């Protein structure tokens, strides 16, 4: 095809040159030159003489120009085709740029203007680019995101890090690795104070500040019950059922003890001390003196219960609160001996531009209960603050990046509250490695509810779950592929005819999605067809230099860090 075009270009150049040459000789012959095709025919039939040196020079110049244009066009086509992947064949059947209008820069900017986000700030959460046109695709500042990316497919580099750096307001990040902290910390420090909650020394941060969980309780039995439920729920997988008596009774006891510690000015470690002394009636007396008679009666009923019953309730409660035995953990949740250590202030945080990183080991649950309770407490404070703001939402959107959410922050109420947060200016990106991981944390129903509550659902590859991939395949739609038929003639030559087949195929089948290469993401938007997007790692963004500088400053192994060595392409 390209060779035919090149030959046609050369012929056009030659005939054009002949016509120009004939025009130049008109002054001598006073004869109008014939059209270029006739000149060429005359040359072939020896009816015309080559116009001369002028025509030769012009012909050569035109040929060179046409060759350059043809070579340039061929190069661009080859480069473009090399950048396309096998999976990109599905693009014509998925969302077009026009159908993605609300998610383009122009579309989300309109919403950002309505929410009061400055023109100099990111208009939303960045997703990537359309593969063919290179248009930027975003989620707006009221969209909720759920991402499922297999291991080492680029969720941190393409989704988490760029959006943390660009967020205009307060940011909360959960993770089980320090890389996300090292890459974004310097950038976030230019917007506000950086808080790193690191009870298991994942990032080498020191407890120069503390969070008092009882500051959330604040003398309210309702909030004490919520916190006790969070501590209890994290030890129970999403599919598991609690013990019919001891777990609920232990959870209630913890709530009453949290309330007693709160109103008496004690720290949360006092709760564990009380749990090791099943006959100590101190919390009962504190509650009664504080006017919480129902709670006092509840504690008294456990203390005076038969020995085995009392031991079962207290033992179960002590197991739930066992994270309080680790000094490395409690150093982050008590004021300690240093009166100058600042306490975390919820109200100031949700209204400002500070950043909170919370780290917990995936296989060690000592810190996870606190990370989850801390996250939930901030989200509720942001929700309450947004409700009281003009328009019922935070004036500056707040971002939660819940990386490794199922392991680090399995907040049981998250699926039920997810869609509501977006209306309050609280944008969440829950990041998982698989559907099964989410189901283990929230149960099948809870995971389905979380997925359904998201406005933007991103699959980044690396998953082999055929049930999940089958659902994505169904969402991609179907098409009727053309079929090629062959008919044989008596001359023994084949004649090829393309006919439209009546069979249908999924636009993307399960093997396509299972083998989707790094650099692509399948994205579902509420109210729109899904799209295939090219992901953009941070080293290809405008934030590359500051992210690289942050890694160099905070990553102890920066000299050998693959992330630090990335170059802007």
Coordinates of C-alpha atoms in Angstrom, one line a residue:
X1 CA 0.0 0.0 0.0
X2 CA 2.7 2.4 1.0
X3 CA 4.8 1.5 -2.0
X4 CA 1.9 2.2 -4.3
X5 CA 1.5 5.6 -2.8
X6 CA 5.2 6.3 -3.2
X7 CA 5.2 5.3 -6.9
X8 CA 2.1 7.5 -7.5
X9 CA 3.9 10.4 -5.7
X10 CA 6.9 10.0 -8.0
X11 CA 4.7 9.9 -11.1
X12 CA 2.9 13.0 -9.9
X13 CA 6.2 14.8 -9.3
X14 CA 7.5 13.9 -12.8
X15 CA 4.3 14.9 -14.6
X16 CA 4.1 18.1 -12.6
X17 CA 7.7 18.9 -13.5
X18 CA 6.9 18.3 -17.2
X19 CA 3.9 20.5 -17.0
X20 CA 5.9 23.3 -15.4
X21 CA 8.7 22.8 -18.0
X22 CA 6.2 23.0 -20.8
X23 CA 4.8 26.2 -19.3
X24 CA 8.2 27.7 -19.1
X25 CA 8.8 27.0 -22.9
X26 CA 5.5 28.5 -23.8
X27 CA 7.2 31.9 -24.1
X28 CA 9.3 30.5 -26.9
X29 CA 6.6 28.4 -28.6
X30 CA 3.6 30.4 -27.6
X31 CA 1.8 27.1 -27.3
X32 CA -0.3 26.2 -24.3
X33 CA 1.1 23.1 -22.5
X34 CA -1.1 20.0 -22.6
X35 CA -2.4 18.6 -19.3
X36 CA 0.2 16.6 -17.3
X37 CA -1.2 13.1 -18.1
X38 CA -1.0 13.9 -21.9
X39 CA 2.6 15.1 -21.4
X40 CA 3.4 11.8 -19.8
X41 CA 1.6 9.8 -22.5
X42 CA 3.4 11.9 -25.2
X43 CA 6.7 11.1 -23.5
X44 CA 6.0 7.4 -23.6
X45 CA 4.8 7.5 -27.2
X46 CA 7.8 9.8 -28.2
X47 CA 5.4 12.6 -29.2
X48 CA 6.8 15.1 -26.8
X49 CA 10.4 16.1 -26.0
X50 CA 11.5 16.5 -22.4
X51 CA 11.2 20.2 -21.7
X52 CA 14.8 20.7 -20.7
X53 CA 17.1 21.4 -17.7
X54 CA 14.5 23.5 -15.9
X55 CA 12.0 20.7 -15.9
X56 CA 14.7 18.3 -14.8
X57 CA 15.6 20.4 -11.8
X58 CA 12.0 21.0 -10.8
X59 CA 11.2 17.3 -11.2
X60 CA 14.1 16.3 -8.9
X61 CA 13.1 18.8 -6.3
X62 CA 9.5 17.6 -6.3
X63 CA 10.6 14.0 -6.2
X64 CA 12.8 14.7 -3.2
X65 CA 9.9 16.5 -1.4
X66 CA 7.5 13.8 -2.1
X67 CA 10.0 11.1 -0.9
X68 CA 10.5 13.1 2.3
X69 CA 6.8 13.4 2.9
X70 CA 6.2 9.8 2.1
X71 CA 9.0 8.6 4.4
X72 CA 7.8 10.8 7.2
X73 CA 4.3 9.6 6.9
X74 CA 5.5 6.0 6.8
X75 CA 7.7 6.5 9.9
X76 CA 4.8 8.0 11.8
X77 CA 2.5 5.1 10.9
X78 CA 5.1 2.5 11.8
X79 CA 5.8 4.2 15.2
X80 CA 2.1 4.5 15.9
X81 CA 1.5 0.8 15.1
X82 CA 4.5 -0.3 17.2
X83 CA 2.9 1.5 20.2
X84 CA -0.3 -0.4 19.8
X85 CA -0.7 -3.6 21.7
X86 CA -2.7 -6.7 20.7
X87 CA -5.5 -5.8 23.1
X88 CA -5.9 -2.4 21.5
X89 CA -7.9 -4.1 18.7
X90 CA -10.8 -3.7 21.0
X91 CA -10.7 0.1 21.1
X92 CA -13.1 0.7 18.2
X93 CA -15.9 -1.2 20.1
X94 CA -15.4 0.6 23.4
X95 CA -16.0 4.1 24.5
X96 CA -15.1 6.8 22.0
X97 CA -13.5 10.2 23.0
X98 CA -16.9 11.7 22.5
X99 CA -18.6 9.2 24.9
X100 CA -15.8 10.0 27.4
X101 CA -16.6 13.7 27.3
X102 CA -17.5 14.0 30.9
X103 CA -14.2 12.3 31.9
X104 CA -11.9 14.4 29.7
X105 CA -10.0 17.4 31.1
X106 CA -12.7 19.8 29.8
X107 CA -15.5 17.7 31.3
X108 CA -14.0 17.3 34.8
X109 CA -12.8 20.9 34.8
X110 CA -16.4 22.1 34.6
X111 CA -17.2 20.1 37.7
X112 CA -14.1 21.3 39.5
X113 CA -15.1 24.9 38.9
X114 CA -18.4 24.2 40.5
X115 CA -16.7 22.7 43.5
X116 CA -14.4 25.7 43.9
X117 CA -11.2 23.9 42.9
X118 CA -8.7 26.4 41.5
X119 CA -7.8 26.4 37.8
X120 CA -4.2 25.8 38.8
X121 CA -5.1 22.5 40.6
X122 CA -5.7 19.1 39.2
X123 CA -9.4 18.9 37.9
X124 CA -9.9 15.4 39.4
X125 CA -8.2 12.1 39.9
X126 CA -6.0 11.1 37.0
X127 CA -6.6 7.8 35.3
X128 CA -4.6 7.9 32.1
X129 CA -4.8 8.7 28.4
X130 CA -6.9 7.4 25.5
X131 CA -4.7 5.1 23.5
X132 CA -5.2 6.6 20.0
X133 CA -5.9 10.3 20.6
X134 CA -3.8 10.7 23.8
X135 CA -6.6 12.6 25.6
X136 CA -6.3 12.8 29.4
X137 CA -9.0 10.9 31.3
X138 CA -10.0 11.7 34.8
X139 CA -12.5 11.0 37.6
X140 CA -14.2 14.1 39.0
X141 CA -13.9 15.4 42.5
X142 CA -17.1 13.7 43.5
X143 CA -16.3 10.3 41.9
X144 CA -15.5 7.3 44.0
X145 CA -12.9 4.8 42.7
X146 CA -12.2 1.1 43.2
X147 CA -9.1 -0.3 41.6
X148 CA -8.1 -3.9 41.2
X149 CA -4.6 -4.4 40.0
X150 CA -2.5 -7.6 40.3
X151 CA 1.0 -7.5 41.9
X152 CA 3.5 -5.3 40.1
X153 CA 1.2 -4.0 37.4
X154 CA 1.7 -0.3 38.1
X155 CA -1.1 0.8 40.5
X156 CA 1.3 2.6 42.8
X157 CA 3.4 4.3 40.1
X158 CA 0.4 5.1 37.8
X159 CA -2.5 5.7 40.1
X160 CA -1.5 6.3 43.7
X161 CA 1.7 8.5 43.5
X162 CA 0.6 11.0 40.8
X163 CA -2.8 11.6 42.5
X164 CA -1.4 12.0 46.0
X165 CA 1.1 14.6 44.7
X166 CA -1.6 16.5 42.8
X167 CA -4.4 16.5 45.4
X168 CA -5.5 20.1 46.3
X169 CA -6.6 19.3 49.9
X170 CA -5.9 17.0 52.8
X171 CA -4.8 13.4 51.9
X172 CA -5.0 10.2 53.9
X173 CA -2.9 7.3 52.6
X174 CA -2.8 3.7 53.9
X175 CA -0.2 1.2 52.7
X176 CA 2.0 -1.7 53.7
X177 CA 5.1 -0.3 52.1
X178 CA 7.1 2.9 52.4
X179 CA 7.6 3.5 48.7
X180 CA 4.4 5.5 48.4
X181 CA 5.6 7.7 51.3
X182 CA 9.1 8.3 50.0
X183 CA 7.9 9.3 46.6
X184 CA 5.3 11.8 47.7
X185 CA 6.4 13.2 51.0
X186 CA 8.4 16.2 49.8
X187 CA 5.6 17.3 47.5
X188 CA 3.0 17.1 50.2
X189 CA 5.2 19.0 52.7
X190 CA 4.9 22.0 50.4
X191 CA 1.1 22.0 50.9
X192 CA 0.9 21.3 54.7
X193 CA 2.3 19.2 57.5
X194 CA 3.1 15.6 56.9
X195 CA 2.1 13.0 59.5
X196 CA 3.5 9.5 59.3
X197 CA 1.8 6.9 61.5
X198 CA 4.3 4.1 61.6
X199 CA 3.8 1.8 64.6
X200 CA 5.7 -1.1 62.9
X201 CA 8.6 1.0 61.7
X202 CA 7.9 0.4 58.0
X203 CA 9.2 3.9 57.0
X204 CA 11.6 4.5 59.9
X205 CA 9.4 7.3 61.3
X206 CA 9.6 8.2 65.0
X207 CA 6.6 8.9 67.2
X208 CA 7.2 12.6 67.4
X209 CA 3.4 13.0 67.7
X210 CA 0.5 10.8 68.8
X211 CA -3.1 10.0 68.1
X212 CA -5.3 9.4 71.1
X213 CA -8.1 7.0 70.0
X214 CA -10.2 8.1 73.0
X215 CA -10.3 11.6 71.5
X216 CA -12.7 10.1 69.0
X217 CA -14.9 8.6 71.8
X218 CA -15.2 12.0 73.5
X219 CA -17.5 10.7 76.3
X220 CA -20.1 9.3 73.9
X221 CA -21.3 5.8 74.2
X222 CA -22.4 5.8 70.6
X223 CA -18.9 6.5 69.4
X224 CA -17.4 4.1 71.9
X225 CA -19.6 1.4 70.4
X226 CA -18.4 2.3 66.9
X227 CA -14.8 2.1 67.9
X228 CA -15.3 -1.2 69.7
X229 CA -17.0 -2.6 66.6
X230 CA -14.0 -1.6 64.4
X231 CA -11.5 -3.2 66.7
X232 CA -13.6 -6.4 66.9
X233 CA -14.4 -6.6 63.2
X234 CA -10.8 -6.5 62.0
X235 CA -10.2 -9.9 63.6
X236 CA -13.1 -11.5 61.7
X237 CA -12.8 -12.2 58.0
X238 CA -15.7 -11.0 55.8
X239 CA -17.2 -14.5 55.4
X240 CA -16.8 -15.5 59.0
X241 CA -19.5 -15.5 61.6
X242 CA -18.9 -14.2 65.1
X243 CA -19.5 -16.3 68.2
X244 CA -23.1 -16.2 69.1
X245 CA -22.4 -14.9 72.6
X246 CA -18.8 -14.2 73.5
X247 CA -17.8 -11.9 70.7
X248 CA -20.8 -9.6 70.9
X249 CA -20.6 -9.5 74.7
X250 CA -16.8 -8.8 74.5
X251 CA -17.4 -6.0 72.0
X252 CA -20.0 -4.5 74.3
X253 CA -17.6 -4.7 77.2
X254 CA -14.9 -3.0 75.2
X255 CA -17.2 -0.2 74.3
X256 CA -18.1 0.5 78.0
X257 CA -14.5 0.3 79.0
X258 CA -13.5 2.8 76.3
X259 CA -16.2 5.1 77.6
X260 CA -14.9 4.8 81.1
X261 CA -11.3 5.5 80.1
X262 CA -12.5 8.5 78.0
X263 CA -14.5 10.2 80.8
X264 CA -11.8 9.6 83.4
X265 CA -9.0 11.1 81.4
X266 CA -7.1 7.8 81.1
X267 CA -5.3 6.5 78.0
X268 CA -6.5 3.6 75.9
X269 CA -4.0 1.2 77.4
X270 CA -6.0 1.3 80.6
X271 CA -8.7 -0.6 78.8
X272 CA -6.4 -3.6 78.4
X273 CA -5.3 -3.3 82.0
X274 CA -8.9 -3.6 83.1
X275 CA -9.4 -6.6 80.8
X276 CA -6.7 -8.4 82.6
X277 CA -8.6 -7.9 85.9
X278 CA -12.1 -9.4 85.5
X279 CA -13.2 -8.6 89.0
X280 CA -11.9 -5.0 89.1
X281 CA -15.0 -2.8 89.5
X282 CA -13.2 0.5 88.9
X283 CA -14.6 1.1 85.4
X284 CA -18.1 0.4 86.7
X285 CA -17.7 3.0 89.5
X286 CA -16.3 5.6 87.0
X287 CA -19.2 5.1 84.7
X288 CA -21.8 5.4 87.5
X289 CA -20.1 8.5 88.9
X290 CA -20.1 10.0 85.4
X291 CA -23.9 9.5 85.0
X292 CA -23.6 6.6 82.5
X293 CA -25.7 4.2 84.6
X294 CA -26.6 1.8 81.8
X295 CA -23.0 1.3 80.9
X296 CA -22.1 0.8 84.6
X297 CA -24.8 -1.8 84.9
X298 CA -23.6 -3.6 81.8
X299 CA -20.0 -3.8 83.2
X300 CA -21.3 -4.9 86.6
X301 CA -23.4 -7.7 84.9
X302 CA -20.2 -9.1 83.4
X303 CA -18.1 -8.8 86.6
X304 CA -20.8 -10.6 88.6
X305 CA -21.5 -13.3 86.0
X306 CA -20.5 -16.9 86.7
X307 CA -16.8 -17.5 86.5
X308 CA -16.7 -19.3 83.2
X309 CA -19.0 -16.8 81.5
X310 CA -17.0 -13.8 82.9
X311 CA -13.7 -15.4 81.9
X312 CA -15.0 -16.1 78.4
X313 CA -16.2 -12.5 77.8
X314 CA -13.1 -10.9 79.3
X315 CA -10.7 -13.3 77.6
X316 CA -12.3 -12.7 74.2
X317 CA -12.2 -8.9 74.8
X318 CA -8.5 -9.1 75.8
X319 CA -7.7 -11.0 72.6
X320 CA -9.4 -8.3 70.5
X321 CA -7.5 -5.5 72.3
X322 CA -4.2 -7.5 72.3
X323 CA -2.5 -4.9 70.0
X324 CA -2.2 -2.7 73.1
X325 CA 0.5 -4.9 74.6
X326 CA 3.1 -3.8 72.1
X327 CA 5.1 -0.8 73.3
X328 CA 6.1 0.1 69.7
X329 CA 2.4 0.5 69.0
X330 CA 1.3 2.3 72.2
X331 CA 4.0 4.9 71.7
X332 CA 1.9 6.2 68.9
X333 CA -1.4 6.5 70.8
X334 CA -0.3 7.8 74.2
X335 CA 1.2 11.2 75.1
X336 CA 4.0 9.5 77.0
X337 CA 6.6 11.4 79.0
X338 CA 7.1 14.2 76.5
X339 CA 4.5 17.0 77.1
X340 CA 5.6 18.7 73.9
X341 CA 4.5 16.0 71.6
X342 CA 1.6 17.3 69.5
X343 CA -1.7 15.4 69.4
X344 CA -3.4 14.8 66.1
X345 CA -6.3 17.3 65.6
X346 CA -9.1 15.9 63.4
X347 CA -10.9 19.2 62.8
X348 CA -7.8 21.1 61.7
X349 CA -6.7 18.2 59.5
X350 CA -9.9 17.9 57.4
X351 CA -10.0 21.6 56.7
X352 CA -6.4 22.0 55.7
X353 CA -3.8 20.6 53.3
X354 CA -2.0 18.2 55.6
X355 CA -1.1 14.6 54.7
X356 CA -1.4 11.5 56.9
X357 CA 0.4 8.3 55.9
X358 CA -0.6 5.2 57.9
X359 CA 1.5 2.1 57.5
X360 CA 0.9 -1.5 58.6
X361 CA 2.5 -4.8 57.8
X362 CA 0.3 -7.0 55.7
X363 CA 0.9 -10.2 57.8
X364 CA 1.1 -8.5 61.2
X365 CA -2.3 -7.4 62.6
X366 CA -0.9 -5.5 65.5
X367 CA -1.2 -2.1 63.8
X368 CA -4.1 -2.7 61.5
X369 CA -6.9 -2.2 64.1
X370 CA -5.5 1.3 64.8
X371 CA -5.0 2.1 61.1
X372 CA -8.5 1.2 60.4
X373 CA -10.0 3.0 63.4
X374 CA -7.9 6.1 62.6
X375 CA -9.0 6.1 59.0
X376 CA -12.7 5.7 59.9
X377 CA -12.4 8.5 62.6
X378 CA -11.0 11.0 60.1
X379 CA -13.5 10.0 57.4
X380 CA -16.4 10.6 59.9
X381 CA -15.0 13.9 60.9
X382 CA -14.7 15.0 57.3
X383 CA -18.2 13.8 56.6
X384 CA -19.6 15.8 59.6
X385 CA -17.5 18.9 58.6
X386 CA -18.7 18.6 54.9
X387 CA -22.3 18.4 56.0
X388 CA -22.0 21.8 57.8
X389 CA -20.2 23.5 54.9
X390 CA -22.0 25.5 52.1
X391 CA -23.4 23.0 49.6
X392 CA -23.0 20.2 52.1
X393 CA -19.5 19.3 51.0
X394 CA -15.9 20.2 52.0
X395 CA -14.8 23.4 50.3
X396 CA -11.6 21.7 49.1
X397 CA -11.9 18.0 48.2
X398 CA -10.2 15.5 50.5
X399 CA -8.5 12.4 49.1
X400 CA -8.3 8.9 50.7
X401 CA -5.9 6.5 48.9
X402 CA -6.6 3.2 50.6
X403 CA -3.7 1.1 49.2
X404 CA -3.9 -2.5 50.3
X405 CA -7.2 -1.7 51.9
X406 CA -8.3 -5.3 52.5
X407 CA -5.2 -6.0 54.6
X408 CA -4.4 -2.6 56.1
X409 CA -7.8 -0.9 56.5
X410 CA -10.7 -3.5 56.2
X411 CA -13.3 -1.0 57.5
X412 CA -16.5 -3.1 57.6
X413 CA -18.8 -0.1 57.1
X414 CA -16.9 1.1 54.0
X415 CA -19.2 -0.5 51.4
X416 CA -22.3 1.0 53.0
X417 CA -20.9 4.5 53.3
X418 CA -18.9 4.7 50.0
X419 CA -21.2 6.5 47.7
X420 CA -22.2 9.0 50.4
X421 CA -18.7 10.2 50.9
X422 CA -18.4 11.5 47.3
X423 CA -21.3 13.9 47.9
X424 CA -19.5 15.4 50.9
X425 CA -16.3 16.2 49.0
X426 CA -14.5 13.1 50.3
X427 CA -13.0 11.2 47.3
X428 CA -11.7 7.7 47.9
X429 CA -9.6 5.3 45.9
X430 CA -9.7 1.8 47.3
X431 CA -7.0 -0.3 45.8
X432 CA -7.0 -4.1 45.9
X433 CA -5.0 -6.9 44.3
X434 CA -8.0 -9.1 43.5
X435 CA -11.7 -9.4 43.9
X436 CA -11.1 -12.3 46.3
X437 CA -9.0 -10.1 48.5
X438 CA -11.9 -7.7 48.9
X439 CA -14.4 -10.5 49.5
X440 CA -12.2 -11.8 52.3
X441 CA -12.4 -8.4 54.0
X442 CA -16.0 -7.5 53.3
X443 CA -17.7 -10.7 52.2
X444 CA -19.1 -11.3 48.7
X445 CA -22.1 -9.0 49.3
X446 CA -19.9 -6.3 50.8
X447 CA -17.4 -6.4 48.0
X448 CA -20.1 -6.4 45.3
X449 CA -21.7 -3.4 47.1
X450 CA -18.3 -1.6 47.2
X451 CA -17.7 -2.2 43.5
X452 CA -21.2 -1.1 42.6
X453 CA -20.9 2.1 44.7
X454 CA -17.8 3.3 42.8
X455 CA -18.3 5.7 39.9
X456 CA -15.0 4.7 38.4
X457 CA -13.9 1.1 38.4
X458 CA -10.4 0.4 37.2
X459 CA -8.8 -3.0 36.3
X460 CA -5.1 -2.8 35.7
X461 CA -4.3 -6.4 34.8
X462 CA -2.5 -9.2 36.5
X463 CA -5.6 -11.1 37.8
X464 CA -6.6 -14.7 36.9
X465 CA -10.0 -14.8 38.6
X466 CA -12.2 -16.1 35.8
X467 CA -15.4 -15.1 37.5
X468 CA -14.3 -11.5 37.9
X469 CA -12.8 -11.4 34.5
X470 CA -15.9 -12.9 33.0
X471 CA -18.0 -10.0 34.5
X472 CA -15.6 -7.5 33.0
X473 CA -15.8 -9.3 29.6
X474 CA -19.5 -9.1 29.7
X475 CA -19.3 -5.4 30.5
X476 CA -17.0 -4.8 27.5
X477 CA -19.9 -5.7 25.2
X478 CA -20.1 -7.9 22.0
X479 CA -19.4 -7.4 18.4
X480 CA -19.9 -9.3 15.1
X481 CA -16.6 -10.1 13.6
X482 CA -16.2 -10.3 9.8
X483 CA -15.5 -13.7 8.4
X484 CA -13.5 -14.5 5.3
X485 CA -14.9 -17.1 2.9
X486 CA -13.1 -18.6 -0.1
X487 CA -14.6 -19.8 -3.4
X488 CA -12.6 -21.9 -5.9
X489 CA -12.8 -21.3 -9.6
X490 CA -12.1 -23.7 -12.4
X491 CA -8.8 -21.9 -13.0
X492 CA -7.6 -23.2 -9.7
X493 CA -7.2 -19.7 -8.3
X494 CA -8.8 -18.6 -5.1
X495 CA -11.0 -15.6 -4.9
X496 CA -11.3 -14.1 -1.4
X497 CA -14.6 -12.6 -0.3
X498 CA -15.2 -10.9 3.1
X499 CA -18.7 -11.4 4.4
X500 CA -20.3 -10.2 7.7
X501 CA -20.8 -13.1 10.1
X502 CA -23.9 -13.6 12.2
X503 CA -21.9 -14.9 15.2
X504 CA -21.0 -12.6 18.1
X505 CA -17.9 -12.4 20.3
X506 CA -17.1 -10.4 23.4
X507 CA -15.1 -7.3 22.7
X508 CA -12.6 -8.5 25.3
X509 CA -12.7 -12.1 26.4
X510 CA -11.3 -13.6 29.6
X511 CA -7.9 -14.5 28.1
X512 CA -7.6 -10.9 26.8
X513 CA -8.2 -9.4 30.2
X514 CA -6.0 -12.0 32.0
X515 CA -3.1 -11.2 29.8
X516 CA -3.6 -7.5 29.5
X517 CA -0.1 -6.0 29.5
X518 CA 1.3 -3.4 31.8
X519 CA 0.5 0.1 30.4
X520 CA -3.2 -0.6 29.8
X521 CA -6.3 -0.4 32.1
X522 CA -9.9 -1.4 31.5
X523 CA -12.0 1.4 33.0
X524 CA -15.7 1.4 33.7
X525 CA -17.5 4.7 34.3
X526 CA -21.0 5.1 35.7
X527 CA -23.4 5.9 32.8
X528 CA -20.9 5.3 30.0
X529 CA -19.3 2.5 28.0
X530 CA -16.1 1.1 29.4
X531 CA -12.8 2.3 27.9
X532 CA -9.3 0.9 27.3
X533 CA -6.9 3.5 28.7
X534 CA -3.1 3.9 28.5
X535 CA -1.7 4.3 32.0
X536 CA 0.8 7.0 32.7
X537 CA 3.5 6.3 35.3
X538 CA 4.7 9.2 37.4
X539 CA 8.0 9.6 35.5
X540 CA 6.0 10.6 32.4
X541 CA 4.1 13.3 34.3
X542 CA 4.9 16.9 35.1
X543 CA 5.6 15.9 38.7
X544 CA 8.5 13.6 37.7
X545 CA 11.3 15.8 39.0
X546 CA 9.8 16.6 42.4
X547 CA 8.9 12.9 42.9
X548 CA 12.4 11.9 42.0
X549 CA 13.7 14.5 44.4
X550 CA 11.5 13.2 47.2
X551 CA 12.7 9.6 46.7
X552 CA 16.3 10.8 46.8
X553 CA 15.6 12.6 50.0
X554 CA 13.6 10.0 51.9
X555 CA 14.4 6.6 50.5
X556 CA 17.5 5.1 52.3
X557 CA 18.3 3.0 49.2
X558 CA 17.6 5.8 46.7
X559 CA 20.9 5.2 44.9
X560 CA 19.8 1.7 44.0
X561 CA 16.0 2.4 43.8
X562 CA 14.4 1.5 40.5
X563 CA 11.9 4.2 41.0
X564 CA 14.5 6.9 41.7
X565 CA 16.4 5.9 38.5
X566 CA 13.4 6.3 36.3
X567 CA 13.8 9.0 33.6
X568 CA 11.2 11.1 32.0
X569 CA 10.4 9.6 28.6

